[in-house]
mmCIF file of C-alpha atoms in Angstrom:
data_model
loop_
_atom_site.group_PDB
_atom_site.id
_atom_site.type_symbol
_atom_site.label_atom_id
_atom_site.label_comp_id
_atom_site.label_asym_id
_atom_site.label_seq_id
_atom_site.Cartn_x
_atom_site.Cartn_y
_atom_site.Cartn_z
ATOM 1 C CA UNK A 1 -40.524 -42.688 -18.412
ATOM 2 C CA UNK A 2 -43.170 -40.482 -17.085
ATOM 3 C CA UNK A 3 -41.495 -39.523 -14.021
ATOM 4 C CA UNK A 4 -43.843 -36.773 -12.968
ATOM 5 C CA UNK A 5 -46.527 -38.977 -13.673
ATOM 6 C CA UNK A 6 -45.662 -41.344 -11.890
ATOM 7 C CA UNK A 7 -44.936 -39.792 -8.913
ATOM 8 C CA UNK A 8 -48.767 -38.408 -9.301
ATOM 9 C CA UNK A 9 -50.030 -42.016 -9.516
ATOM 10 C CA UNK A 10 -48.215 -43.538 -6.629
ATOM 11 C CA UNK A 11 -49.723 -40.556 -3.965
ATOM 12 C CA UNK A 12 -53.156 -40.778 -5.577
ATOM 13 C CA UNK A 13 -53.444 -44.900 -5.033
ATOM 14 C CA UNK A 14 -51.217 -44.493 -1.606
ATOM 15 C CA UNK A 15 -54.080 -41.606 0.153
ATOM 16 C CA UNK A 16 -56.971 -44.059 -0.939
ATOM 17 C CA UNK A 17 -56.107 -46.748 1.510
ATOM 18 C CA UNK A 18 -57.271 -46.785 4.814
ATOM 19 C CA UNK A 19 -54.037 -48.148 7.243
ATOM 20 C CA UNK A 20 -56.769 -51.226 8.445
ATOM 21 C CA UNK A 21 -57.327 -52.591 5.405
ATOM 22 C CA UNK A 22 -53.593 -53.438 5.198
ATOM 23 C CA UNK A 23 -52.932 -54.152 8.558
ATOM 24 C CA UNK A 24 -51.820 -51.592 10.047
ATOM 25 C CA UNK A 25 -53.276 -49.902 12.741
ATOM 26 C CA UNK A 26 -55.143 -46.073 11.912
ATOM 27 C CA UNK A 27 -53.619 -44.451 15.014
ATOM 28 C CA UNK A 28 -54.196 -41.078 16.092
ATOM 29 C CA UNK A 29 -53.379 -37.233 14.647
ATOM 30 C CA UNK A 30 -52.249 -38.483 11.129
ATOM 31 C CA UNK A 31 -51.942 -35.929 9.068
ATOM 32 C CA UNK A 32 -52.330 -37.392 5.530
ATOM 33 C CA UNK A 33 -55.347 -39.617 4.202
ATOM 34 C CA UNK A 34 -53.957 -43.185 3.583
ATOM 35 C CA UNK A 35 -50.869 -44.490 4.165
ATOM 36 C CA UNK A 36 -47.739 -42.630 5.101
ATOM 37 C CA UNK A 37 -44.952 -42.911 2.919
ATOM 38 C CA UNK A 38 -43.003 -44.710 5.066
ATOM 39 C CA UNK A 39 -45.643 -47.215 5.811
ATOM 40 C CA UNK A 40 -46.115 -47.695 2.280
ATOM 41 C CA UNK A 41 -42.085 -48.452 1.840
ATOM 42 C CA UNK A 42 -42.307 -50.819 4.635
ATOM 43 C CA UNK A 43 -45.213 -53.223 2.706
ATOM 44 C CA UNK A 44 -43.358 -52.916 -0.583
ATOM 45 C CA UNK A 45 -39.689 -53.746 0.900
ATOM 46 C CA UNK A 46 -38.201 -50.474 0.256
ATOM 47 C CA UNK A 47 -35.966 -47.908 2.119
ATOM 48 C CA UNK A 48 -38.059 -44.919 2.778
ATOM 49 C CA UNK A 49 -35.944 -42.689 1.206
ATOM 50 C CA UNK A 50 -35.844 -44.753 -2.109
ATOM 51 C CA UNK A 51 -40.019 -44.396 -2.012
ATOM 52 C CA UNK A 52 -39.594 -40.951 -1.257
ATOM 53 C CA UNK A 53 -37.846 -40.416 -4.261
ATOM 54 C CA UNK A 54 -40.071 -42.231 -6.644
ATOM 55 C CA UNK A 55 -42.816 -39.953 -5.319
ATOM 56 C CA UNK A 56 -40.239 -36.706 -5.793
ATOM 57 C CA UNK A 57 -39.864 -37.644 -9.425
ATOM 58 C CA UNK A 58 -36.479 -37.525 -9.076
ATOM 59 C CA UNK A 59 -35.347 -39.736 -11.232
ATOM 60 C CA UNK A 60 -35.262 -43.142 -9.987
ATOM 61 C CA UNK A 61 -35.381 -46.046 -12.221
ATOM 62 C CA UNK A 62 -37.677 -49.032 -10.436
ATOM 63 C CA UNK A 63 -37.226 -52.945 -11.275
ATOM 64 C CA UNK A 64 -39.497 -55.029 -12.323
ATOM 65 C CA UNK A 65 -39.470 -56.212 -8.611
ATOM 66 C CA UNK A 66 -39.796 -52.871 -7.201
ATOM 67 C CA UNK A 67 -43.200 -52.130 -9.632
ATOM 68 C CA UNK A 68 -43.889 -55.693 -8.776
ATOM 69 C CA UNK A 69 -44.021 -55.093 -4.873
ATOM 70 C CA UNK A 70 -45.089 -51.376 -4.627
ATOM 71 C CA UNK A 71 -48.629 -52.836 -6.808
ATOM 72 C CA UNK A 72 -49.060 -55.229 -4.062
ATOM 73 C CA UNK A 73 -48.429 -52.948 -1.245
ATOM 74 C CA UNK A 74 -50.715 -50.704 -2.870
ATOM 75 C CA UNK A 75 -52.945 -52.865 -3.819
ATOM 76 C CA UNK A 76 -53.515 -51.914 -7.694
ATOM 77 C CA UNK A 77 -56.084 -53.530 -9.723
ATOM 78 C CA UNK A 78 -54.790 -55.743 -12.628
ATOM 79 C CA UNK A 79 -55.226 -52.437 -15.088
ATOM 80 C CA UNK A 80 -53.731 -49.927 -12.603
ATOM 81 C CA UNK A 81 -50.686 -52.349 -12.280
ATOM 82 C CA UNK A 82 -50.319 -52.315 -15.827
ATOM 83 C CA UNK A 83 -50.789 -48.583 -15.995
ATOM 84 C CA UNK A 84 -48.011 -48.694 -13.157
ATOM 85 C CA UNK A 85 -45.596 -50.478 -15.150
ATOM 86 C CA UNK A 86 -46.113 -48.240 -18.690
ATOM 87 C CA UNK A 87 -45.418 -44.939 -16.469
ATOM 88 C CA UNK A 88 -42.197 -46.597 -15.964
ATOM 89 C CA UNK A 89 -41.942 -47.251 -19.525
ATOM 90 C CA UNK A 90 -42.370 -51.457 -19.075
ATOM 91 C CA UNK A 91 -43.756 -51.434 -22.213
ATOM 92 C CA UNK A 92 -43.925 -55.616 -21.975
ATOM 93 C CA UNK A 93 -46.865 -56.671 -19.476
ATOM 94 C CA UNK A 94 -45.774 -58.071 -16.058
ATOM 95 C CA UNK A 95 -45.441 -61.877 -15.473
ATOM 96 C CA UNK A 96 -48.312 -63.889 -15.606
ATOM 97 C CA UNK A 97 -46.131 -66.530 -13.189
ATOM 98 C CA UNK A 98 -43.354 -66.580 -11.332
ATOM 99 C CA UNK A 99 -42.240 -63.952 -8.248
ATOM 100 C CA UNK A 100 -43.235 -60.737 -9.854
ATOM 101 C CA UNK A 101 -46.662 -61.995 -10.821
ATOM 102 C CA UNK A 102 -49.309 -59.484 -9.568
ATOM 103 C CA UNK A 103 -51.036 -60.986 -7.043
ATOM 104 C CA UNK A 104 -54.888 -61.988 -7.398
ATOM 105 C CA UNK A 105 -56.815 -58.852 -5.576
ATOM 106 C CA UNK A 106 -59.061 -60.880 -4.419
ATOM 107 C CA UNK A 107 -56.190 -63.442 -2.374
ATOM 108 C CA UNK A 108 -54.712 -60.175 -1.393
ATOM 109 C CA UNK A 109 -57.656 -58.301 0.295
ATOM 110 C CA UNK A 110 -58.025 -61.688 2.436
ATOM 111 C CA UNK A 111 -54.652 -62.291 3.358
ATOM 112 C CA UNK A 112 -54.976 -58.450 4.827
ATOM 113 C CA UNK A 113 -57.454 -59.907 7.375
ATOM 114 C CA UNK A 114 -55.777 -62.794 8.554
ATOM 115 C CA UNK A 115 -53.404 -61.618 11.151
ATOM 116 C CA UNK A 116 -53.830 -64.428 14.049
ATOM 117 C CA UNK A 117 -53.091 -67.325 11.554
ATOM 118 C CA UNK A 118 -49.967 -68.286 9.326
ATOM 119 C CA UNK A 119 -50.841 -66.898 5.891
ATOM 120 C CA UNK A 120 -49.027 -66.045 2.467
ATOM 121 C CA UNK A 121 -50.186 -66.226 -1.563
ATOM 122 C CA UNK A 122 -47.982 -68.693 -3.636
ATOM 123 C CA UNK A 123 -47.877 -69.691 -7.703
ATOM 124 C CA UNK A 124 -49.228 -72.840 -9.029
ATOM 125 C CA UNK A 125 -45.177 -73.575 -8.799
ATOM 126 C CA UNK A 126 -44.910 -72.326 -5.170
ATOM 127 C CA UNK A 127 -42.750 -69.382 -5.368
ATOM 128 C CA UNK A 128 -44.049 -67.251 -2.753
ATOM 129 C CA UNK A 129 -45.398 -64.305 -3.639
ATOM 130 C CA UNK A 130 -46.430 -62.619 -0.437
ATOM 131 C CA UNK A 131 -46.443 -63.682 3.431
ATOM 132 C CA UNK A 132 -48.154 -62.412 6.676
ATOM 133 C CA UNK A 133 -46.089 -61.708 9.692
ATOM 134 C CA UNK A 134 -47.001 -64.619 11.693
ATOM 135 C CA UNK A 135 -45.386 -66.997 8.016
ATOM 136 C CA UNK A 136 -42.172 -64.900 8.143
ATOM 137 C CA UNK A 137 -42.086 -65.989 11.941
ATOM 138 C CA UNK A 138 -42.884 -69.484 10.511
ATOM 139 C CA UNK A 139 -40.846 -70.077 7.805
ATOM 140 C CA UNK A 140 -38.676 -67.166 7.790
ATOM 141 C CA UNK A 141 -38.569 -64.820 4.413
ATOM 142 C CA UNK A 142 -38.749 -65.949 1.020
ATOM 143 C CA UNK A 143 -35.275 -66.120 -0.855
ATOM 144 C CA UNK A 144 -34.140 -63.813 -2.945
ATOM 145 C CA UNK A 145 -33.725 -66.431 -5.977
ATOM 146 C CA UNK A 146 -34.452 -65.772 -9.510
ATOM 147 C CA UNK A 147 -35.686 -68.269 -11.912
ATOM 148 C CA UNK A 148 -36.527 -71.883 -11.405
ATOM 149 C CA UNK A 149 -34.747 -71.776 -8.255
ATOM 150 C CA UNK A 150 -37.733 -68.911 -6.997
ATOM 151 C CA UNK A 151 -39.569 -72.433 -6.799
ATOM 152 C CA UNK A 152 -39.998 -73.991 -3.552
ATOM 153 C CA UNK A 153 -40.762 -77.329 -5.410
ATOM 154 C CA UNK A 154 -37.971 -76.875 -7.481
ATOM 155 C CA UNK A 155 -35.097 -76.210 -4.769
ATOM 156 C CA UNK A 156 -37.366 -79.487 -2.859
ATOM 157 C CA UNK A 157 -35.025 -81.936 -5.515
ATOM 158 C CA UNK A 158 -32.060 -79.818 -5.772
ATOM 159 C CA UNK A 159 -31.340 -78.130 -3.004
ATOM 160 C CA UNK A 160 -31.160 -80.830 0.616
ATOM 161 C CA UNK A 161 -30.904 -77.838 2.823
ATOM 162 C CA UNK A 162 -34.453 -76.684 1.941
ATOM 163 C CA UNK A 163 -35.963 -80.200 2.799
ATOM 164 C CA UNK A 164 -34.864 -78.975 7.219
ATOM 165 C CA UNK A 165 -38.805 -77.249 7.038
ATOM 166 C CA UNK A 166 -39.956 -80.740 7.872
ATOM 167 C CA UNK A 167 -38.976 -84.075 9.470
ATOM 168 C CA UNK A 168 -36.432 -86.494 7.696
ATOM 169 C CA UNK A 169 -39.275 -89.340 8.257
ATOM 170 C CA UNK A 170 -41.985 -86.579 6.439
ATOM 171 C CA UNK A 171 -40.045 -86.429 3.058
ATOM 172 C CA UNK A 172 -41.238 -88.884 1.117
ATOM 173 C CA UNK A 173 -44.744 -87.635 1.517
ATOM 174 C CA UNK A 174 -44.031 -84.323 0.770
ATOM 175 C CA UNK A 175 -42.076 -85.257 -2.418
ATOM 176 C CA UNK A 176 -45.011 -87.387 -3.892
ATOM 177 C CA UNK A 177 -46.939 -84.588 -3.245
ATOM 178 C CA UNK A 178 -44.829 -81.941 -4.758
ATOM 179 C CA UNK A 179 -44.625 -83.880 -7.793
ATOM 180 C CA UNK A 180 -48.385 -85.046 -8.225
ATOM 181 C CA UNK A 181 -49.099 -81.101 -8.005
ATOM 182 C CA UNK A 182 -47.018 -80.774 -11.016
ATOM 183 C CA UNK A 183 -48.306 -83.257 -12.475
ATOM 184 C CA UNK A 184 -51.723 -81.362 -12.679
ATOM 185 C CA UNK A 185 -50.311 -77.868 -13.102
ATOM 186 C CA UNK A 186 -48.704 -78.936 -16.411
ATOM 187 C CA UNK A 187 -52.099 -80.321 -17.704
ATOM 188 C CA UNK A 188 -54.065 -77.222 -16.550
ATOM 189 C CA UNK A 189 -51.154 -74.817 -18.432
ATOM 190 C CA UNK A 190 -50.593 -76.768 -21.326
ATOM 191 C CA UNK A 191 -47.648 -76.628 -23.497
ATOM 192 C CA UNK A 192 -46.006 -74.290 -20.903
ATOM 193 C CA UNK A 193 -42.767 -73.393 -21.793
ATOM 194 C CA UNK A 194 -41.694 -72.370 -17.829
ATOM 195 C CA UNK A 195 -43.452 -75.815 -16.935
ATOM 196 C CA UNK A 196 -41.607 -77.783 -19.549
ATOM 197 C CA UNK A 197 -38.274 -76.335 -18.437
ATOM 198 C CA UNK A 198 -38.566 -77.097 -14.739
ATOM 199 C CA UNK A 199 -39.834 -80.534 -15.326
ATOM 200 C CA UNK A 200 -36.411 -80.939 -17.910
ATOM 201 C CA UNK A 201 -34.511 -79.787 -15.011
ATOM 202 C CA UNK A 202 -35.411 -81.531 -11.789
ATOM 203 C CA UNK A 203 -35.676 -84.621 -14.447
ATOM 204 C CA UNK A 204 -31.985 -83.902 -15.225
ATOM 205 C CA UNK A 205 -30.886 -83.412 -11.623
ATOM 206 C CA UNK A 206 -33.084 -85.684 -8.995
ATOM 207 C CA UNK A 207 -33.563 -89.325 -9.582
ATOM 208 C CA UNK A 208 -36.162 -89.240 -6.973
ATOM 209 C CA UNK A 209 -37.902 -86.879 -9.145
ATOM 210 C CA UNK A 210 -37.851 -89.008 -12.193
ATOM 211 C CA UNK A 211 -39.059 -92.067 -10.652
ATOM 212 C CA UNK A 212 -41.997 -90.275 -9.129
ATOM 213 C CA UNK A 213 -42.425 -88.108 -12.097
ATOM 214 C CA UNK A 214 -42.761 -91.644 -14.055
ATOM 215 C CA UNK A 215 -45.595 -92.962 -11.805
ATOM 216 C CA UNK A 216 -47.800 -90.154 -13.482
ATOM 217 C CA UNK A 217 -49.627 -89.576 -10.194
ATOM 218 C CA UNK A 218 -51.866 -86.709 -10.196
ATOM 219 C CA UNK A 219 -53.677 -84.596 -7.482
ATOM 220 C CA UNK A 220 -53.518 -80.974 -6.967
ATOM 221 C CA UNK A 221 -52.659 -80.027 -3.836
ATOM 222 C CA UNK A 222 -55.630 -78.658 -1.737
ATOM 223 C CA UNK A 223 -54.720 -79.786 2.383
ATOM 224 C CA UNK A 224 -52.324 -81.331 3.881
ATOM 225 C CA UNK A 225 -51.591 -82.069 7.269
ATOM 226 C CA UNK A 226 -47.894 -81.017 8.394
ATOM 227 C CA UNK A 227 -44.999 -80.863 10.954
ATOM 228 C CA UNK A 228 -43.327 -77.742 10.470
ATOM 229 C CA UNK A 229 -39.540 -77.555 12.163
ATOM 230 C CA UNK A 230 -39.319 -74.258 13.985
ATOM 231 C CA UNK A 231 -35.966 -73.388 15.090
ATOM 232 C CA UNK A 232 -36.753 -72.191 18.228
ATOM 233 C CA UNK A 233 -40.589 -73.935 18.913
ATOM 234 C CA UNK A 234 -39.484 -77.372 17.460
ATOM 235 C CA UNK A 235 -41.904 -79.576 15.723
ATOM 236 C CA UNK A 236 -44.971 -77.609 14.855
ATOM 237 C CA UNK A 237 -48.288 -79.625 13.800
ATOM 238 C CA UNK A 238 -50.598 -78.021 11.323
ATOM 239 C CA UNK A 239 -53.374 -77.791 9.057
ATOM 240 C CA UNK A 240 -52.538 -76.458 5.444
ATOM 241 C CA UNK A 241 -55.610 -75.410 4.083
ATOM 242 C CA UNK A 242 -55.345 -73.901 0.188
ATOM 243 C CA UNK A 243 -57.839 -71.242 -1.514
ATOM 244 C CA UNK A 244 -57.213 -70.955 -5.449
ATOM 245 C CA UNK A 245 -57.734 -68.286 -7.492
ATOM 246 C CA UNK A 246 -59.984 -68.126 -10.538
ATOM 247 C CA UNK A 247 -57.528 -69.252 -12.754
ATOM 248 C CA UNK A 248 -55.453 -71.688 -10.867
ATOM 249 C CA UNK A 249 -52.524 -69.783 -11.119
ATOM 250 C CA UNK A 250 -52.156 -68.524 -7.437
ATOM 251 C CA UNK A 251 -53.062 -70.692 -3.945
ATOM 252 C CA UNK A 252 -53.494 -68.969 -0.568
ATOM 253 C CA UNK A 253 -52.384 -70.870 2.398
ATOM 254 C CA UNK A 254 -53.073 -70.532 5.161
ATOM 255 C CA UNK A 255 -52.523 -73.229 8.643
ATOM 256 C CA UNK A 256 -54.181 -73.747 11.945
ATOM 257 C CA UNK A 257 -54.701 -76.372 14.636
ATOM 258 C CA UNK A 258 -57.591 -77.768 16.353
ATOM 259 C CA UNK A 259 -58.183 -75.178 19.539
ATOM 260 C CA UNK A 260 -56.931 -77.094 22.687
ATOM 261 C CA UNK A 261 -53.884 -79.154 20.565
ATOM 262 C CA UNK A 262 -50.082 -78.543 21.382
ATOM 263 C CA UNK A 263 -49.930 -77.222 17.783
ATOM 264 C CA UNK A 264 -52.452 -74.239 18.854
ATOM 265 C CA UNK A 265 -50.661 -73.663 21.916
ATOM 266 C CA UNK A 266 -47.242 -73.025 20.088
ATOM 267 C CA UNK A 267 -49.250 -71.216 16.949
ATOM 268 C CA UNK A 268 -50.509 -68.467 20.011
ATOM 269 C CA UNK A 269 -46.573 -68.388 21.463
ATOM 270 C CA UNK A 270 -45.185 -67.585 17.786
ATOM 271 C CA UNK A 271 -47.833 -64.910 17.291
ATOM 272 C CA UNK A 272 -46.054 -63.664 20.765
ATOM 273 C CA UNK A 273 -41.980 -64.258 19.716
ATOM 274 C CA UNK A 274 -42.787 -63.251 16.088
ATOM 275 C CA UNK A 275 -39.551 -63.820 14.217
ATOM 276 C CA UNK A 276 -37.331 -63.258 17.510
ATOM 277 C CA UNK A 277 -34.655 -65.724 17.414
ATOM 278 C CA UNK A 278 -35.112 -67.735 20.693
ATOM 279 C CA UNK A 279 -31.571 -70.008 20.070
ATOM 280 C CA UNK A 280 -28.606 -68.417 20.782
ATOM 281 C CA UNK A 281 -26.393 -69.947 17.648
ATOM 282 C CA UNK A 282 -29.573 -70.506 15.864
ATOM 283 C CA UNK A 283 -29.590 -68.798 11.866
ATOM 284 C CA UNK A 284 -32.182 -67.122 10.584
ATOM 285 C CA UNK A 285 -34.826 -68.978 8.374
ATOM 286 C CA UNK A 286 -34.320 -68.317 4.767
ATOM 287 C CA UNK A 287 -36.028 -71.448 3.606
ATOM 288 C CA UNK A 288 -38.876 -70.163 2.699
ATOM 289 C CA UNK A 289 -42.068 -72.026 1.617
ATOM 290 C CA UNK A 290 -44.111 -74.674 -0.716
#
């Protein structure tokens, strides 16, 4: 690992951004062009200190993750994240799928200007790969999970408390839908050996799966029209519109509601709460997204 290298790297990408076009506001007297460490910890998911020390060259060993995140936060081009992940002596290129996928630039640099809507950047197997503040205060954050279970579709048929997102009555749309998308996915990738897996799986584990799996329905999913349970706002209704990128691999989402609507009216007082719980026994959302 090229440690001092490193460090070098990660200062010279973070004093090239400008604090608006990540969302953050430019504020006066800063001393530093770009981003402050701190501010860069805070997009990546890291302590400050821990950033501080990967900038120090002190030694620190980053994950997969960690690389992962700090490319999005900084906003790396495909051949800077792969530069990113050699210094640290990945000599095996990042994920083309799943939750450490490098996220499209151009999905990115968008979902930095949406800030008054629900937003986030997903796989073609909906593991989430980055949010906006207003879809934490939405859905809550995305789960830790590894694996297939990193899969919103996949913990749809195996895991019942993921399905409290939307109305009981709402399911069996959403499940025809899920699988449909799949369906398409799996032609588009081809003898996918992630693809094949998951579809072994939820085969193995949700009847409702099979028998929908069986009807060979497909349609990619492009809008929908939903009812999103809020713990605190209730029944949300929405517009799900999706942007995909070049390859089909990655889908921005992003919902809104006709101005004037109940839906609008509760989007504008969750942009105000933000993820403030508003029930007393109420949990925190860890559900994540589709």
């Amino acid at each position: 690992m090229d440690l001092p290298e490193l460090a070098a790297f990660l200062k010279s990408r973070r004093a090239r951004i400008r604090p608006r076009d990540v969302g953050l506001p430019d504020g006066p007297r800063r001393r530093v062009p770009g981003l402050r460490r701190e501010e860069v910890a805070q997009l990546a998911g890291l302590s400050a200190d821990y950033y501080t020390e990967l900038e120090r060259g002190s030694g620190v060993q980053p994950s997969d993750q960690t690389l992962a995140s700090l490319a999005r936060a900084l906003r790396l081009s495909g051949d800077e994240r792969d530069h990113l992940f050699h210094l640290a002596d990945r000599r095996i290129p990042p994920a083309a799928h799943g939750p450490t996928a490098h996220v499209q630039p151009g999905l990115l640099s968008l979902l930095d200007r949406l800030t008054t809507t629900p937003a986030l950047v997903i796989t073609d197997l909906h593991e989430t790969l980055v949010q906006n503040e207003l879809a934490t205060a939405l859905f809550g954050p995305p789960p830790a999970a590894r694996g297939p279970a990193a899969s919103f579709l996949y913990r749809w048929f195996t895991d019942p408390a993921s399905r409290t997102i939307y109305p009981h009555e709402d399911h069996p749309h959403h499940s025809e839908v899920f699988v449909a998308d799949l369906r398409a996915v799996a032609a588009r990738r081809g003898r996918d050996v992630e693809v094949t897996r998951m579809v072994a799986e939820l085969r193995r584990r949700s009847a409702e799966f099979t028998a929908l799996w069986d009807t060979r329905d497909v349609a990619l999913r492009r809008a929908d029209h939903k009812r999103i349970v809020h713990p605190g706002l209730g029944v949300i209704e929405l517009d799900c519109h999706s942007l995909f990128s070049e390859d089909g691999h990655q889908r921005m989402l992003w919902l809104t509601a006709p101005p004037g609507t109940d839906g609008a009216a509760r989007l504008e007082l969750l942009s105000v709460i933000g993820a403030q719980d508003m029930t007393p026994t109420a949990r925190p959302r860890t559900d994540g997204y589709v």
